[in-house]
Short mmCIF file of C-alpha atoms (C1' of nucleotides) in Angstrom, two decimals:
data_model
loop_
_atom_site.label_atom_id
_atom_site.label_comp_id
_atom_site.label_asym_id
_atom_site.label_seq_id
_atom_site.Cartn_x
_atom_site.Cartn_y
_atom_site.Cartn_z
CA MET A 1 0.00 0.00 0.00
CA ALA A 2 2.19 2.78 -1.19
CA ASP A 3 1.53 6.49 -1.61
CA ILE A 4 -2.03 6.69 -0.37
CA ASN A 5 -3.49 9.89 0.97
CA ILE A 6 -6.17 9.85 3.55
CA SER A 7 -9.56 11.30 2.75
CA SER A 8 -12.91 11.18 4.40
CA LEU A 9 -14.62 7.90 3.75
CA SER A 10 -17.90 8.73 5.36
CA ASP A 11 -19.04 11.30 2.82
CA ARG A 12 -18.36 8.91 -0.03
CA ALA A 13 -20.20 6.17 1.77
CA ALA A 14 -23.13 8.45 2.32
CA ALA A 15 -23.13 9.33 -1.37
CA GLY A 16 -23.05 5.66 -2.22
CA GLN A 17 -26.02 5.05 -0.03
CA ALA A 18 -27.97 7.83 -1.69
CA ASP A 19 -27.14 6.41 -5.12
CA GLN A 20 -28.22 2.94 -4.39
CA GLY A 21 -31.95 3.27 -4.11
CA SER A 22 -32.62 5.66 -6.97
CA TYR A 23 -30.50 4.77 -10.03
CA SER A 24 -27.94 2.00 -9.99
CA ALA A 25 -25.52 3.54 -12.48
CA GLU A 26 -22.59 3.43 -10.11
CA PRO A 27 -21.43 0.15 -8.58
CA ILE A 28 -21.57 -0.13 -4.82
CA TRP A 29 -17.81 -0.30 -4.61
CA ASP A 30 -17.42 -0.15 -0.87
CA LEU A 31 -19.56 -3.16 -0.04
CA ILE A 32 -18.18 -5.16 -2.95
CA GLU A 33 -14.67 -4.70 -1.64
CA LEU A 34 -15.54 -4.98 2.01
CA LEU A 35 -17.18 -8.32 1.40
CA PHE A 36 -13.97 -9.51 -0.20
CA PHE A 37 -11.75 -8.31 2.63
CA ALA A 38 -14.08 -9.30 5.43
CA TYR A 39 -14.52 -12.80 4.09
CA ARG A 40 -10.83 -13.20 3.47
CA ASP A 41 -10.04 -12.42 7.08
CA PHE A 42 -13.03 -14.36 8.36
CA VAL A 43 -11.69 -17.62 6.98
CA SER A 44 -8.06 -16.90 7.78
CA ASP A 45 -8.20 -17.75 11.50
CA PRO A 46 -9.51 -21.28 10.94
CA ASP A 47 -7.09 -21.75 8.06
CA ASP A 48 -4.14 -21.26 10.38
CA VAL A 49 -5.36 -23.88 12.82
CA LEU A 50 -6.35 -26.31 10.09
CA ALA A 51 -2.90 -26.09 8.58
CA LYS A 52 -1.47 -27.63 11.75
CA PHE A 53 -3.71 -30.65 11.18
CA SER A 54 -2.86 -30.80 7.47
CA PHE A 55 -6.45 -29.93 6.75
CA GLY A 56 -7.82 -27.27 4.45
CA ARG A 57 -10.93 -25.22 4.04
CA ALA A 58 -12.73 -28.13 2.45
CA HIS A 59 -12.28 -30.18 5.61
CA HIS A 60 -13.49 -27.28 7.67
CA ARG A 61 -16.72 -26.95 5.76
CA VAL A 62 -17.49 -30.63 6.01
CA LEU A 63 -16.62 -30.80 9.68
CA HIS A 64 -18.65 -27.68 10.38
CA PHE A 65 -21.85 -28.91 8.79
CA VAL A 66 -21.59 -32.41 10.17
CA ASN A 67 -21.05 -30.96 13.62
CA ARG A 68 -24.03 -28.69 13.22
CA HIS A 69 -26.14 -31.40 11.68
CA PRO A 70 -25.59 -34.67 13.44
CA GLY A 71 -27.02 -37.46 11.33
CA MET A 72 -26.85 -35.52 8.11
CA LYS A 73 -27.07 -37.55 4.92
CA VAL A 74 -24.25 -37.42 2.42
CA ALA A 75 -26.70 -36.15 -0.16
CA ASP A 76 -27.68 -33.25 2.09
CA LEU A 77 -24.08 -32.28 2.56
CA LEU A 78 -23.54 -32.28 -1.17
CA GLU A 79 -26.48 -29.99 -1.63
CA VAL A 80 -25.38 -27.59 1.05
CA LEU A 81 -21.80 -27.37 -0.15
CA LYS A 82 -22.75 -27.43 -3.82
CA ILE A 83 -19.82 -29.61 -4.77
CA THR A 84 -19.59 -33.02 -6.41
CA LYS A 85 -19.54 -36.27 -4.50
CA GLN A 86 -16.03 -36.91 -5.76
CA SER A 87 -14.78 -33.68 -4.23
CA LEU A 88 -16.60 -34.40 -1.02
CA GLY A 89 -15.43 -37.99 -0.99
CA ARG A 90 -11.82 -36.99 -0.92
CA VAL A 91 -11.97 -34.85 2.21
CA LEU A 92 -14.68 -36.87 3.92
CA LYS A 93 -12.57 -40.01 3.64
CA GLN A 94 -9.68 -38.27 5.37
CA LEU A 95 -11.92 -37.02 8.14
CA VAL A 96 -13.33 -40.50 8.66
CA ASP A 97 -9.95 -42.25 8.45
CA GLN A 98 -8.48 -39.88 11.00
CA GLY A 99 -11.36 -40.24 13.39
CA TYR A 100 -13.08 -36.88 13.14
CA VAL A 101 -16.27 -38.14 11.55
CA VAL A 102 -18.13 -41.44 11.64
CA GLN A 103 -20.74 -42.84 9.30
CA LYS A 104 -23.67 -44.89 10.51
CA GLU A 105 -26.08 -46.88 8.48
CA GLY A 106 -29.50 -45.26 8.28
CA GLU A 107 -32.17 -47.06 10.28
CA ASN A 108 -35.03 -46.62 7.88
CA ASP A 109 -32.96 -46.62 4.75
CA ARG A 110 -29.88 -48.77 5.06
CA ARG A 111 -28.29 -47.29 1.94
CA GLN A 112 -27.71 -44.04 3.74
CA ARG A 113 -24.49 -43.28 5.58
CA LEU A 114 -25.50 -40.75 8.19
CA LEU A 115 -22.72 -38.49 9.31
CA TYR A 116 -21.69 -37.70 12.86
CA VAL A 117 -18.69 -36.01 14.42
CA THR A 118 -16.68 -37.92 16.97
CA PRO A 119 -15.72 -36.17 20.23
CA LYS A 120 -12.41 -35.39 18.55
CA GLY A 121 -14.25 -33.99 15.56
CA GLU A 122 -16.54 -31.94 17.71
CA ALA A 123 -13.61 -30.50 19.60
CA LEU A 124 -11.98 -29.30 16.41
CA ALA A 125 -15.22 -28.00 14.97
CA MET A 126 -15.95 -26.06 18.11
CA ARG A 127 -12.47 -24.66 18.25
CA LEU A 128 -12.78 -23.34 14.71
CA ALA A 129 -16.25 -21.98 15.37
CA GLY A 130 -14.85 -20.31 18.46
CA LEU A 131 -12.30 -18.42 16.43
CA GLN A 132 -14.89 -17.19 14.00
CA THR A 133 -17.21 -16.31 16.84
CA GLU A 134 -14.52 -14.23 18.47
CA ARG A 135 -14.11 -12.20 15.31
CA ILE A 136 -17.84 -11.76 14.86
CA ALA A 137 -18.42 -10.89 18.51
CA ARG A 138 -15.61 -8.35 18.38
CA ALA A 139 -17.15 -6.80 15.28
CA LEU A 140 -20.67 -6.72 16.70
CA GLY A 141 -19.34 -5.23 19.89
CA GLN A 142 -17.96 -2.29 17.97
CA ILE A 143 -21.34 -1.44 16.56
CA GLY A 144 -24.75 -0.55 17.93
CA PRO A 145 -27.09 -2.69 19.99
CA ASN A 146 -28.98 -4.45 17.19
CA ALA A 147 -25.87 -5.13 15.18
CA HIS A 148 -26.44 -8.86 15.18
CA GLU A 149 -29.93 -8.62 13.84
CA SER A 150 -29.07 -6.15 11.11
CA ALA A 151 -26.02 -8.13 10.01
CA ARG A 152 -28.17 -11.22 9.89
CA ARG A 153 -30.82 -9.56 7.79
CA PHE A 154 -28.26 -8.20 5.36
CA LEU A 155 -26.59 -11.55 4.88
CA VAL A 156 -29.86 -13.39 4.47
CA ALA A 157 -30.92 -10.90 1.84
CA MET A 158 -27.65 -11.47 -0.03
CA ILE A 159 -28.45 -15.14 -0.51
CA ASP A 160 -30.12 -16.33 -3.70
CA ALA A 161 -33.86 -15.98 -3.32
CA ASP A 162 -34.38 -19.68 -4.09
CA GLY A 163 -31.96 -20.97 -1.50
CA ARG A 164 -32.86 -18.43 1.16
CA ASP A 165 -35.63 -20.38 2.83
CA ASP A 166 -33.66 -23.60 2.80
CA VAL A 167 -30.73 -21.86 4.43
CA GLN A 168 -32.85 -20.37 7.14
CA LYS A 169 -34.51 -23.69 7.79
CA LEU A 170 -31.12 -25.33 7.90
CA ILE A 171 -29.94 -22.88 10.50
CA ALA A 172 -33.10 -23.16 12.54
CA ARG A 173 -33.06 -26.93 12.41
CA ALA A 174 -29.43 -27.14 13.43
CA ASP A 175 -30.07 -24.90 16.39
CA ARG A 176 -32.53 -27.47 17.66
CA ALA A 177 -30.43 -30.49 16.68
CA ARG A 178 -27.49 -29.48 18.79
CA ARG A 179 -28.53 -28.37 22.27
CA PRO A 180 -30.96 -31.08 23.34
CA ARG A 181 -29.90 -29.83 26.76
CA SER A 182 -31.21 -26.54 28.20
CA MET B 1 -32.40 -30.70 1.84
CA ALA B 2 -34.51 -33.60 2.89
CA ASP B 3 -36.80 -34.03 5.87
CA ILE B 4 -36.49 -30.62 7.44
CA ASN B 5 -39.20 -29.19 9.63
CA ILE B 6 -39.80 -25.52 9.83
CA SER B 7 -39.36 -23.73 13.10
CA SER B 8 -39.18 -20.13 14.13
CA LEU B 9 -35.79 -18.69 13.35
CA SER B 10 -36.27 -15.33 14.95
CA ASP B 11 -36.43 -16.52 18.53
CA ARG B 12 -33.19 -18.46 18.14
CA ALA B 13 -31.58 -15.47 16.48
CA ALA B 14 -32.67 -13.27 19.32
CA ALA B 15 -31.26 -15.76 21.80
CA GLY B 16 -28.01 -15.75 19.87
CA GLN B 17 -27.88 -12.02 20.08
CA ALA B 18 -28.40 -12.03 23.79
CA ASP B 19 -25.62 -14.57 24.24
CA GLN B 20 -23.09 -12.70 22.29
CA GLY B 21 -22.39 -9.73 24.47
CA SER B 22 -22.36 -11.41 27.86
CA TYR B 23 -20.56 -14.75 27.70
CA SER B 24 -19.32 -16.21 24.43
CA ALA B 25 -19.79 -19.86 25.35
CA GLU B 26 -21.99 -20.57 22.36
CA PRO B 27 -20.74 -19.94 18.81
CA ILE B 28 -22.65 -17.41 16.75
CA TRP B 29 -23.82 -20.08 14.38
CA ASP B 30 -26.21 -18.05 12.30
CA LEU B 31 -23.73 -15.41 11.19
CA ILE B 32 -20.98 -17.98 10.64
CA GLU B 33 -23.19 -19.88 8.25
CA LEU B 34 -24.80 -16.87 6.67
CA LEU B 35 -21.40 -15.47 5.80
CA PHE B 36 -20.60 -18.72 4.05
CA PHE B 37 -23.82 -18.81 2.06
CA ALA B 38 -23.94 -15.11 1.30
CA TYR B 39 -20.39 -15.03 0.03
CA ARG B 40 -20.88 -18.15 -2.00
CA ASP B 41 -23.80 -16.60 -3.84
CA PHE B 42 -22.12 -13.21 -4.02
CA VAL B 43 -19.29 -14.57 -6.15
CA SER B 44 -21.43 -16.93 -8.17
CA ASP B 45 -22.87 -14.34 -10.57
CA PRO B 46 -19.47 -13.12 -11.77
CA ASP B 47 -18.23 -16.69 -11.96
CA ASP B 48 -20.86 -17.53 -14.54
CA VAL B 49 -19.88 -14.64 -16.77
CA LEU B 50 -16.18 -15.22 -16.31
CA ALA B 51 -16.57 -18.83 -17.37
CA LYS B 52 -17.65 -17.64 -20.83
CA PHE B 53 -14.35 -15.81 -21.15
CA SER B 54 -12.39 -18.80 -19.79
CA PHE B 55 -11.50 -16.68 -16.81
CA GLY B 56 -11.78 -17.53 -13.15
CA ARG B 57 -12.09 -15.76 -9.85
CA ALA B 58 -8.42 -14.96 -9.82
CA HIS B 59 -8.79 -12.95 -13.01
CA HIS B 60 -11.80 -11.21 -11.57
CA ARG B 61 -9.94 -10.03 -8.52
CA VAL B 62 -7.04 -8.69 -10.53
CA LEU B 63 -9.29 -6.99 -13.03
CA HIS B 64 -11.40 -5.52 -10.27
CA PHE B 65 -8.56 -3.91 -8.40
CA VAL B 66 -6.77 -2.67 -11.49
CA ASN B 67 -10.00 -1.13 -12.66
CA ARG B 68 -10.57 0.50 -9.31
CA HIS B 69 -6.96 1.57 -8.99
CA PRO B 70 -5.65 2.77 -12.32
CA GLY B 71 -1.88 3.00 -12.16
CA MET B 72 -1.58 0.50 -9.35
CA LYS B 73 1.85 -1.02 -8.83
CA VAL B 74 2.28 -4.77 -9.05
CA ALA B 75 3.55 -4.77 -5.48
CA ASP B 76 0.38 -3.06 -4.28
CA LEU B 77 -1.75 -5.64 -5.98
CA LEU B 78 0.21 -8.42 -4.34
CA GLU B 79 -0.35 -6.86 -0.96
CA VAL B 80 -4.05 -6.40 -1.49
CA LEU B 81 -4.67 -9.90 -2.79
CA LYS B 82 -2.22 -11.50 -0.38
CA ILE B 83 -0.97 -13.99 -2.94
CA THR B 84 2.48 -14.65 -4.34
CA LYS B 85 3.84 -12.91 -7.39
CA GLN B 86 3.96 -16.25 -9.19
CA SER B 87 0.24 -16.77 -8.69
CA LEU B 88 -0.46 -13.22 -9.75
CA GLY B 89 1.89 -13.49 -12.70
CA ARG B 90 -0.04 -16.33 -14.20
CA VAL B 91 -3.39 -14.61 -14.38
CA LEU B 92 -1.99 -11.15 -14.99
CA LYS B 93 -0.12 -12.40 -18.03
CA GLN B 94 -3.32 -13.78 -19.48
CA LEU B 95 -5.17 -10.54 -18.87
CA VAL B 96 -2.38 -8.57 -20.53
CA ASP B 97 -2.00 -10.98 -23.45
CA GLN B 98 -5.71 -10.87 -24.13
CA GLY B 99 -5.89 -7.10 -23.97
CA TYR B 100 -7.76 -6.51 -20.73
CA VAL B 101 -4.89 -4.91 -18.86
CA VAL B 102 -1.85 -2.90 -19.92
CA GLN B 103 1.36 -2.20 -18.07
CA LYS B 104 3.14 1.12 -18.32
CA GLU B 105 6.60 1.96 -17.12
CA GLY B 106 6.55 4.18 -14.03
CA GLU B 107 7.60 7.76 -14.73
CA ASN B 108 9.54 8.34 -11.53
CA ASP B 109 10.69 4.77 -11.09
CA ARG B 110 11.17 2.97 -14.36
CA ARG B 111 11.34 -0.42 -12.69
CA GLN B 112 7.66 -0.25 -11.92
CA ARG B 113 5.02 -1.65 -14.24
CA LEU B 114 1.92 0.37 -13.45
CA LEU B 115 -1.32 -1.41 -14.22
CA TYR B 116 -4.26 -0.04 -16.16
CA VAL B 117 -7.37 -1.59 -17.63
CA THR B 118 -8.02 -1.18 -21.32
CA PRO B 119 -11.51 -0.13 -22.47
CA LYS B 120 -12.18 -3.82 -23.00
CA GLY B 121 -10.96 -4.56 -19.50
CA GLU B 122 -13.03 -1.78 -18.01
CA ALA B 123 -16.12 -3.04 -19.78
CA LEU B 124 -15.73 -6.49 -18.29
CA ALA B 125 -14.85 -5.17 -14.84
CA MET B 126 -17.90 -2.93 -14.83
CA ARG B 127 -20.14 -5.69 -16.04
CA LEU B 128 -19.03 -7.92 -13.17
CA ALA B 129 -19.33 -5.11 -10.66
CA GLY B 130 -22.80 -4.46 -12.03
CA LEU B 131 -23.87 -8.01 -11.24
CA GLN B 132 -22.60 -7.78 -7.70
CA THR B 133 -24.17 -4.38 -7.29
CA GLU B 134 -27.54 -5.72 -8.38
CA ARG B 135 -27.38 -8.34 -5.68
CA ILE B 136 -26.29 -5.89 -3.02
CA ALA B 137 -28.85 -3.28 -4.04
CA ARG B 138 -31.58 -5.91 -3.98
CA ALA B 139 -30.49 -6.95 -0.50
CA LEU B 140 -30.26 -3.41 0.82
CA GLY B 141 -33.64 -2.63 -0.67
CA GLN B 142 -35.21 -5.38 1.41
CA ILE B 143 -33.98 -3.85 4.64
CA GLY B 144 -34.35 -0.57 6.44
CA PRO B 145 -33.18 2.88 5.35
CA ASN B 146 -29.66 2.84 6.78
CA ALA B 147 -28.97 -0.69 5.61
CA HIS B 148 -25.95 0.36 3.56
CA GLU B 149 -24.28 2.11 6.43
CA SER B 150 -24.86 -0.67 8.93
CA ALA B 151 -23.68 -3.34 6.51
CA ARG B 152 -20.59 -1.29 5.83
CA ARG B 153 -19.81 -0.90 9.49
CA PHE B 154 -20.27 -4.59 10.16
CA LEU B 155 -18.00 -5.61 7.33
CA VAL B 156 -15.33 -3.09 8.25
CA ALA B 157 -15.36 -4.36 11.81
CA MET B 158 -14.91 -7.91 10.55
CA ILE B 159 -11.59 -7.03 8.94
CA ASP B 160 -8.33 -7.60 10.80
CA ALA B 161 -7.64 -4.57 12.96
CA ASP B 162 -4.23 -4.05 11.34
CA GLY B 163 -5.49 -4.03 7.78
CA ARG B 164 -8.66 -2.11 8.50
CA ASP B 165 -7.29 1.37 7.97
CA ASP B 166 -5.44 0.37 4.84
CA VAL B 167 -8.61 -1.10 3.41
CA GLN B 168 -10.63 1.99 4.16
CA LYS B 169 -7.96 4.20 2.66
CA LEU B 170 -7.84 1.95 -0.36
CA ILE B 171 -11.56 2.31 -0.84
CA ALA B 172 -11.53 6.04 -0.27
CA ARG B 173 -8.61 6.56 -2.60
CA ALA B 174 -10.19 4.49 -5.34
CA ASP B 175 -13.37 6.49 -5.09
CA ARG B 176 -11.35 9.55 -5.98
CA ALA B 177 -9.17 7.81 -8.58
CA ARG B 178 -12.08 6.76 -10.74
CA ARG B 179 -14.57 9.62 -11.27
CA PRO B 180 -12.34 12.55 -12.18
CA ARG B 181 -15.56 13.71 -13.85
CA SER B 182 -18.46 15.15 -11.82
"C1'" DG C 1 30.53 0.35 -7.83
"C1'" DA C 2 27.79 -2.34 -4.58
"C1'" DA C 3 23.55 -3.30 -2.67
"C1'" DA C 4 18.76 -3.06 -2.55
"C1'" DT C 5 14.37 -2.96 -5.02
"C1'" DA C 6 10.60 -4.02 -8.58
"C1'" DT C 7 9.44 -7.22 -11.50
"C1'" DG C 8 9.46 -11.52 -14.21
"C1'" DT C 9 10.12 -16.44 -14.94
"C1'" DC C 10 11.12 -21.52 -14.61
"C1'" DA C 11 10.03 -25.70 -12.28
"C1'" DA C 12 7.70 -28.45 -9.10
"C1'" DC C 13 4.15 -29.37 -5.98
"C1'" DA C 14 -0.57 -29.22 -3.16
"C1'" DT C 15 -5.40 -28.40 -2.72
"C1'" DG C 16 -9.78 -28.76 -4.09
"C1'" DG C 17 -12.81 -28.03 -7.71
"C1'" DC C 18 -14.49 -30.71 -12.13
"C1'" DT C 19 -16.14 -34.67 -15.66
"C1'" DG C 20 -16.96 -39.39 -16.94
"C1'" DA C 21 -17.33 -44.10 -16.08
"C1'" DC C 22 -18.40 -47.72 -13.38
"C1'" DA C 23 -19.68 -50.66 -8.92
"C1'" DT C 24 -22.59 -52.06 -5.02
"C1'" DA C 25 -26.31 -52.45 -2.00
"C1'" DA C 26 -30.79 -51.38 -0.82
"C1'" DA C 27 -35.32 -49.56 -1.77
"C1'" DT C 28 -39.11 -49.18 -4.88
"C1'" DA C 29 -41.93 -50.06 -8.85
"C1'" DT C 30 -43.97 -53.05 -12.24
"C1'" DA D 1 -39.76 -61.63 -8.59
"C1'" DT D 2 -37.45 -59.06 -11.41
"C1'" DA D 3 -36.33 -54.53 -13.05
"C1'" DT D 4 -35.32 -49.97 -12.05
"C1'" DT D 5 -34.07 -46.26 -9.29
"C1'" DT D 6 -31.57 -44.36 -5.47
"C1'" DA D 7 -27.63 -43.55 -2.16
"C1'" DT D 8 -23.18 -43.94 -1.96
"C1'" DG D 9 -18.39 -44.96 -3.21
"C1'" DT D 10 -14.39 -45.08 -6.21
"C1'" DC D 11 -10.96 -44.86 -10.10
"C1'" DA D 12 -8.71 -41.93 -13.35
"C1'" DG D 13 -7.59 -37.72 -15.11
"C1'" DC D 14 -8.02 -32.69 -15.92
"C1'" DC D 15 -8.02 -27.72 -14.50
"C1'" DA D 16 -7.51 -23.48 -11.68
"C1'" DT D 17 -5.05 -21.39 -8.44
"C1'" DG D 18 -2.54 -21.41 -4.48
"C1'" DT D 19 2.45 -22.54 -2.63
"C1'" DT D 20 8.06 -22.66 -2.33
"C1'" DG D 21 12.61 -22.01 -4.13
"C1'" DA D 22 15.88 -20.42 -7.33
"C1'" DC D 23 17.39 -17.30 -10.44
"C1'" DA D 24 17.47 -13.16 -14.07
"C1'" DT D 25 17.16 -8.23 -15.35
"C1'" DA D 26 16.68 -3.52 -15.01
"C1'" DT D 27 16.84 0.33 -12.20
"C1'" DT D 28 17.43 2.98 -8.13
"C1'" DT D 29 19.80 4.06 -4.00
"C1'" DC D 30 23.64 4.01 -0.82
#
DNA sequence: GAAATATGTCAACATGGCTGACATAAATAT
DNA sequence: ATATTTATGTCAGCCATGTTGACATATTTC
């Protein structure tokens, strides 16, 4: 970042906000770039930990959703991640072989391999979620009182209209799936 | 998404919000997952267009920042993208060879290769930014009046504290760099 | 003139996407 | 009861994009 002069950001941001509703001639540069930078940093904390386990982001995603969704079907995971079964197979196999995830035969349908985290898997998943939670909590803490709710609404609205309901159901369902206590 | 029952999301979200400030025992699941889904969809529109040009996300990022930052140094781009010069070199070469980006010798320092988009490059960059802007504008439109500002503040706060100022300066500077008119 | 800097390039490797083809077991339909 | 569909797994290979390490060249700075 070389010869960069400071200038007031807020007035430009305000102008951008005014733009946005009326005519969309000008791209919403600030949010486009902030999404890039925010997401980059958001995934960087887990990445560092995962590297010590010789795991990557792909493992993280699988571990995360299996942890959140005990008993998830392989097919569900494929749909959530929107990747092919071959791509999933590669990382899932490693997670199973190394004892982070187990697969159990479905009771109703014995073709299914329902996915569960082991205690070891849960520990790692929770550690990674903890890192991301720290970042989010720090961010929310720097903003007003209903920061969580407004961030949530923005992110939900950014999701494809088709998938939006499914995602919200997924989140709601997972909240009940974990936490049988309390 | 198979056998998923609906349940009220809002009460869980509210509970999550209450958690967050006081004790951070429980991960902020909803925002963790929403960031994943929102970002996934956010980059998917450009991806589709880029595929027609045989370009990928890496090209998009380079094109985006060069478009936003006419005259950017290669070193600056490396710092922004946080990738190695070899990775950058590969995609940059393609963009230059195919006439989307040009490199000009620095006037003060003739070792530098300052980066500029061609008209062709600008057209593509703006088209991609337009897609992302549509999504953002749609999202902001579904929320309250100061949605833009609160989204901006959330995303800024999510960035690493060290890089935060640089990012904001980068955005502010770019806003002035493009738009010499008006 | 020597050293540092900005950039480029070659080679090799890792990760995690992808397609296509094929295999197996279990459920479902005819 | 057999045929088909479904859920999952697996082999083989390709592609995009990240990495490291080594080295080359031009230019600026000390």
